[in-house]
């Protein structure tokens, strides 16, 4: 079996499974986190709820309405050119929102750890709401020009069908600039910012931990009984798990972006081309990131596990009755 056939067969199975998992796990995360009983601050909870909502929209628009529809339901009303363009705009806006909400959450935790002066003003539920709304609105505005990038592949009975990139997109300096900025803002810049913020956060934690240990008269070999450091450690485990998962699953997309720019390989010859295979692999891993946060909460947050267990128990009780 050729490589392109392997990729195609994998897509036939992968995207339906991703949709079947992605919708319920993000809905569960939305319900549990919005109840505010997971022992997290209201600021953190609002970021996590917003991230779960954005991830859910990624699964709906990108996985279900775009990819599964293209594979299994060709010729449906979703393939009419205006509808196809709208879906492309919305899936990109949802992806941008998900990515940049991860960045803002990382920055929020960086401020909370590294600047007590800014923490009281910045790390509040009101500020979190303002930032979440701003990120979502800007993400949508940024992606609206994508609607005008695509035209119909063919016209039947005066109805335009399917989406194909217009020739002017490749010859216009304005569109070339837009393409560069679009890809730099997602995923290259968020990837760099999350990496940088995590490095600075870890550096600060190590310095503060060393100072507090000395002040408390503890040697490095003794058990750390500092309650503030324990609480901070729990918060950092959540942060590093979320940002680490994001960086791992988006790394292939970053490599793909850099490869295209360095090699000038903007076209591929067919489904057998390694560039096409790299592109599809990057997209599959990128979309997987929209389903991982709930698993991270379940692994790292004891109260989230308790709420999840209670929800499952209640559901089974209702079904039996």
XYZ file of C-alpha atoms in Angstrom:
321
model
C 0.000 0.000 0.000
C 1.392 3.405 -1.054
C 1.909 6.199 1.468
C -0.918 8.303 0.028
C -3.315 5.365 0.372
C -2.258 4.895 3.996
C -2.936 8.580 4.736
C -6.328 8.420 2.986
C -7.390 5.236 4.795
C -6.260 6.744 8.085
C -8.321 9.888 7.457
C -11.434 7.783 6.778
C -11.189 6.346 10.287
C -9.409 9.136 12.168
C -11.801 12.055 11.657
C -15.040 10.222 12.621
C -13.351 8.913 15.778
C -12.035 12.399 16.545
C -15.538 13.853 16.158
C -17.116 11.089 18.252
C -14.637 11.815 21.060
C -14.146 15.558 20.639
C -17.773 16.666 20.953
C -18.650 14.808 24.196
C -15.325 15.393 25.991
C -15.445 19.135 25.343
C -19.116 19.301 26.328
C -18.284 17.456 29.557
C -15.426 19.889 30.248
C -17.730 22.869 29.581
C -20.408 21.617 31.969
C -18.075 20.580 34.786
C -15.806 23.642 34.644
C -18.712 26.107 34.368
C -20.129 24.732 37.656
C -17.045 26.127 39.437
C -16.602 23.159 41.783
C -13.150 22.028 40.668
C -11.175 24.000 43.241
C -9.870 26.437 40.630
C -10.024 30.219 40.817
C -12.777 31.947 38.854
C -10.142 33.476 36.583
C -8.633 30.099 35.670
C -12.092 28.531 35.299
C -13.175 31.183 32.795
C -10.098 30.607 30.647
C -10.607 26.831 30.731
C -14.309 27.129 29.888
C -13.484 29.415 26.956
C -10.777 27.019 25.742
C -13.198 24.082 25.927
C -15.784 26.089 23.975
C -13.240 27.027 21.301
C -12.059 23.419 21.032
C -15.658 22.273 20.642
C -16.149 24.742 17.777
C -12.946 23.466 16.129
C -14.333 19.920 16.217
C -17.711 21.062 14.833
C -16.499 23.354 12.045
C -13.186 21.764 11.054
C -13.596 18.052 11.755
C -17.345 17.557 11.139
C -18.571 20.255 8.738
C -15.348 20.495 6.701
C -13.385 17.234 6.724
C -16.017 14.563 7.414
C -18.454 16.344 5.098
C -15.820 16.430 2.331
C -15.007 12.724 2.754
C -18.484 11.206 3.274
C -21.105 13.719 2.089
C -19.863 15.156 -1.197
C -22.498 17.150 -3.039
C -24.411 18.305 0.032
C -25.438 21.932 0.553
C -22.205 22.384 2.554
C -20.332 22.178 -0.773
C -22.077 25.246 -2.208
C -19.312 27.837 -2.549
C -20.671 30.558 -0.180
C -21.376 27.953 2.532
C -17.972 26.358 1.988
C -16.266 29.774 2.354
C -18.204 30.545 5.548
C -17.148 27.206 7.058
C -13.499 27.915 6.178
C -13.720 31.324 7.883
C -15.374 29.871 11.001
C -13.011 26.903 11.357
C -9.994 29.195 11.088
C -11.525 31.649 13.582
C -12.224 28.803 16.021
C -8.674 27.496 15.620
C -7.178 30.953 16.160
C -9.361 31.472 19.247
C -8.316 28.116 20.702
C -4.624 28.826 20.093
C -4.607 32.378 21.418
C -6.721 31.497 24.454
C -3.978 28.997 25.307
C -1.456 31.837 24.968
C -3.486 34.204 27.163
C -4.006 31.484 29.781
C -0.251 30.861 29.817
C 0.397 34.593 30.181
C -2.179 34.838 32.975
C -0.381 32.103 34.939
C 2.975 33.767 34.199
C 1.702 37.035 35.720
C 0.174 35.206 38.688
C 3.496 33.528 39.463
C 5.988 36.235 38.576
C 4.337 39.549 39.483
C 2.284 39.888 42.673
C 1.724 43.578 41.899
C 0.123 42.877 38.501
C -1.679 39.775 39.752
C -4.260 41.701 41.785
C -5.259 43.777 38.750
C -4.758 41.351 35.857
C -5.672 37.887 37.219
C -9.360 38.564 37.861
C -12.522 37.063 36.403
C -13.505 40.458 34.921
C -10.183 40.848 33.133
C -10.342 37.228 31.964
C -13.788 37.895 30.430
C -12.536 41.011 28.610
C -9.500 39.153 27.246
C -11.540 36.120 26.143
C -14.077 38.264 24.273
C -11.291 40.343 22.688
C -9.403 37.239 21.510
C -12.527 35.704 19.977
C -13.615 38.909 18.205
C -10.117 39.611 16.831
C -9.773 35.998 15.685
C -13.008 36.264 13.712
C -12.065 39.634 12.192
C -8.633 38.280 11.224
C -10.192 35.374 9.343
C -12.955 37.241 7.459
C -10.647 37.974 4.465
C -10.400 34.210 3.904
C -13.955 34.327 2.575
C -12.661 36.250 -0.474
C -9.690 33.934 -1.092
C -11.843 31.143 -2.540
C -14.015 30.884 -5.627
C -16.161 28.107 -7.137
C -14.482 25.045 -8.602
C -17.373 24.651 -11.047
C -20.888 26.036 -11.671
C -23.937 23.827 -12.284
C -27.302 25.409 -13.144
C -25.973 28.806 -12.032
C -25.080 27.367 -8.593
C -21.395 27.669 -7.618
C -19.976 24.491 -6.065
C -16.916 23.677 -3.987
C -14.061 25.998 -2.991
C -10.815 26.564 -4.826
C -8.224 29.262 -4.242
C -8.537 32.130 -6.725
C -5.545 32.670 -9.078
C -5.218 36.268 -7.826
C -4.306 34.914 -4.383
C -0.972 33.685 -5.749
C -0.131 36.781 -7.805
C -1.168 39.606 -5.464
C 1.333 41.151 -3.040
C -1.517 41.980 -0.637
C -2.675 38.362 -0.467
C 0.924 37.163 -0.115
C 1.363 39.498 2.869
C -1.944 38.318 4.338
C -0.879 34.648 3.970
C 2.405 35.340 5.750
C 0.757 37.206 8.620
C -2.015 34.613 8.896
C 0.497 31.778 9.366
C 2.844 33.770 11.580
C 0.017 34.627 13.989
C -1.089 30.969 13.972
C 0.876 28.855 14.753
C 4.410 30.315 14.763
C 4.056 33.284 17.146
C 1.861 31.463 19.732
C 4.302 28.535 19.742
C 7.239 30.871 20.472
C 5.311 32.864 23.108
C 4.157 29.767 24.999
C 7.672 28.334 24.977
C 9.156 31.639 26.180
C 6.545 32.178 28.910
C 7.002 28.650 30.219
C 10.787 29.073 30.359
C 10.445 32.370 32.260
C 7.848 30.866 34.617
C 10.022 27.854 35.409
C 13.032 30.100 35.956
C 11.097 32.299 38.384
C 9.686 29.306 40.281
C 13.158 27.809 40.719
C 14.565 31.109 42.017
C 11.660 31.727 44.413
C 11.674 28.125 45.612
C 15.374 28.338 46.389
C 14.939 31.603 48.306
C 11.928 30.356 50.291
C 13.745 27.162 51.180
C 16.647 29.150 52.587
C 14.340 31.479 54.505
C 12.527 28.522 56.061
C 15.825 26.949 56.997
C 15.273 23.837 54.917
C 17.993 21.898 53.232
C 17.495 20.741 49.674
C 17.106 17.122 50.816
C 14.244 17.764 53.249
C 10.615 17.428 52.425
C 9.092 20.703 51.327
C 6.161 21.517 53.634
C 5.598 25.031 52.314
C 1.799 25.228 51.595
C 2.166 28.171 49.185
C 4.675 26.276 47.074
C 2.400 23.218 47.074
C -0.543 25.270 45.773
C 1.673 26.940 43.202
C 2.998 23.549 42.112
C -0.532 22.257 41.447
C -1.296 25.304 39.324
C 1.936 24.875 37.386
C 1.271 21.190 36.694
C -1.998 22.198 34.992
C -0.298 25.001 33.046
C 2.623 22.906 31.825
C 0.361 19.977 30.914
C -1.877 22.195 28.756
C 0.898 24.203 27.115
C 3.130 21.135 26.735
C 0.351 19.223 24.982
C -0.274 22.198 22.696
C 3.396 22.521 21.752
C 3.807 18.790 21.143
C 0.748 18.475 18.887
C 1.364 21.746 17.003
C 5.086 21.136 16.480
C 4.499 19.353 13.151
C 2.442 22.330 11.916
C 5.277 24.688 12.826
C 7.788 22.441 11.037
C 5.485 22.326 8.003
C 5.173 26.131 7.974
C 8.949 26.616 8.189
C 9.597 23.934 5.558
C 7.307 25.663 3.042
C 8.962 29.035 3.586
C 12.542 27.760 3.513
C 12.123 25.422 0.519
C 9.557 27.548 -1.353
C 7.521 24.343 -1.683
C 4.068 25.920 -1.923
C 2.689 23.232 -4.226
C 2.628 19.456 -4.115
C 2.450 17.120 -7.096
C -0.187 14.788 -5.698
C -1.220 12.715 -2.714
C 2.060 10.796 -2.974
C 4.139 13.956 -2.466
C 5.947 14.059 0.937
C 4.839 17.699 1.291
C 1.182 16.605 1.090
C 1.774 13.788 3.594
C 3.497 16.220 5.993
C 0.591 18.654 5.599
C -2.066 16.035 6.362
C -0.110 14.626 9.301
C 0.309 18.137 10.745
C -3.434 18.773 10.436
C -4.392 15.502 12.100
C -2.096 16.184 15.062
C -3.244 19.806 15.258
C -6.905 18.753 15.410
C -6.112 16.157 18.059
C -5.095 19.053 20.333
C -8.768 20.101 20.456
C -9.596 16.888 22.372
C -6.740 16.564 24.863
C -7.459 19.225 27.492
C -10.297 17.284 29.145
C -7.959 14.304 29.578
C -5.380 16.656 31.111
C -7.938 17.998 33.603
C -8.936 14.444 34.541
C -5.314 13.439 35.133
C -4.093 16.562 36.961
C -7.176 17.813 38.859
C -8.570 15.649 41.662
C -11.823 17.621 42.021
C -12.414 17.520 38.271
C -12.168 13.710 38.456
C -14.651 13.706 41.327
C -17.106 15.868 39.379
C -16.673 13.656 36.317
C -17.301 10.539 38.396
C -20.421 12.116 39.917
C -21.710 13.060 36.469
C -21.195 9.542 35.102
C -22.825 7.992 38.174
C -25.811 10.338 37.867
C -26.147 9.552 34.147
C -26.159 5.781 34.704
C -28.640 6.175 37.568
C -31.018 8.142 35.342
C -30.702 5.566 32.551
C -31.467 2.645 34.889
C -34.458 4.445 36.352
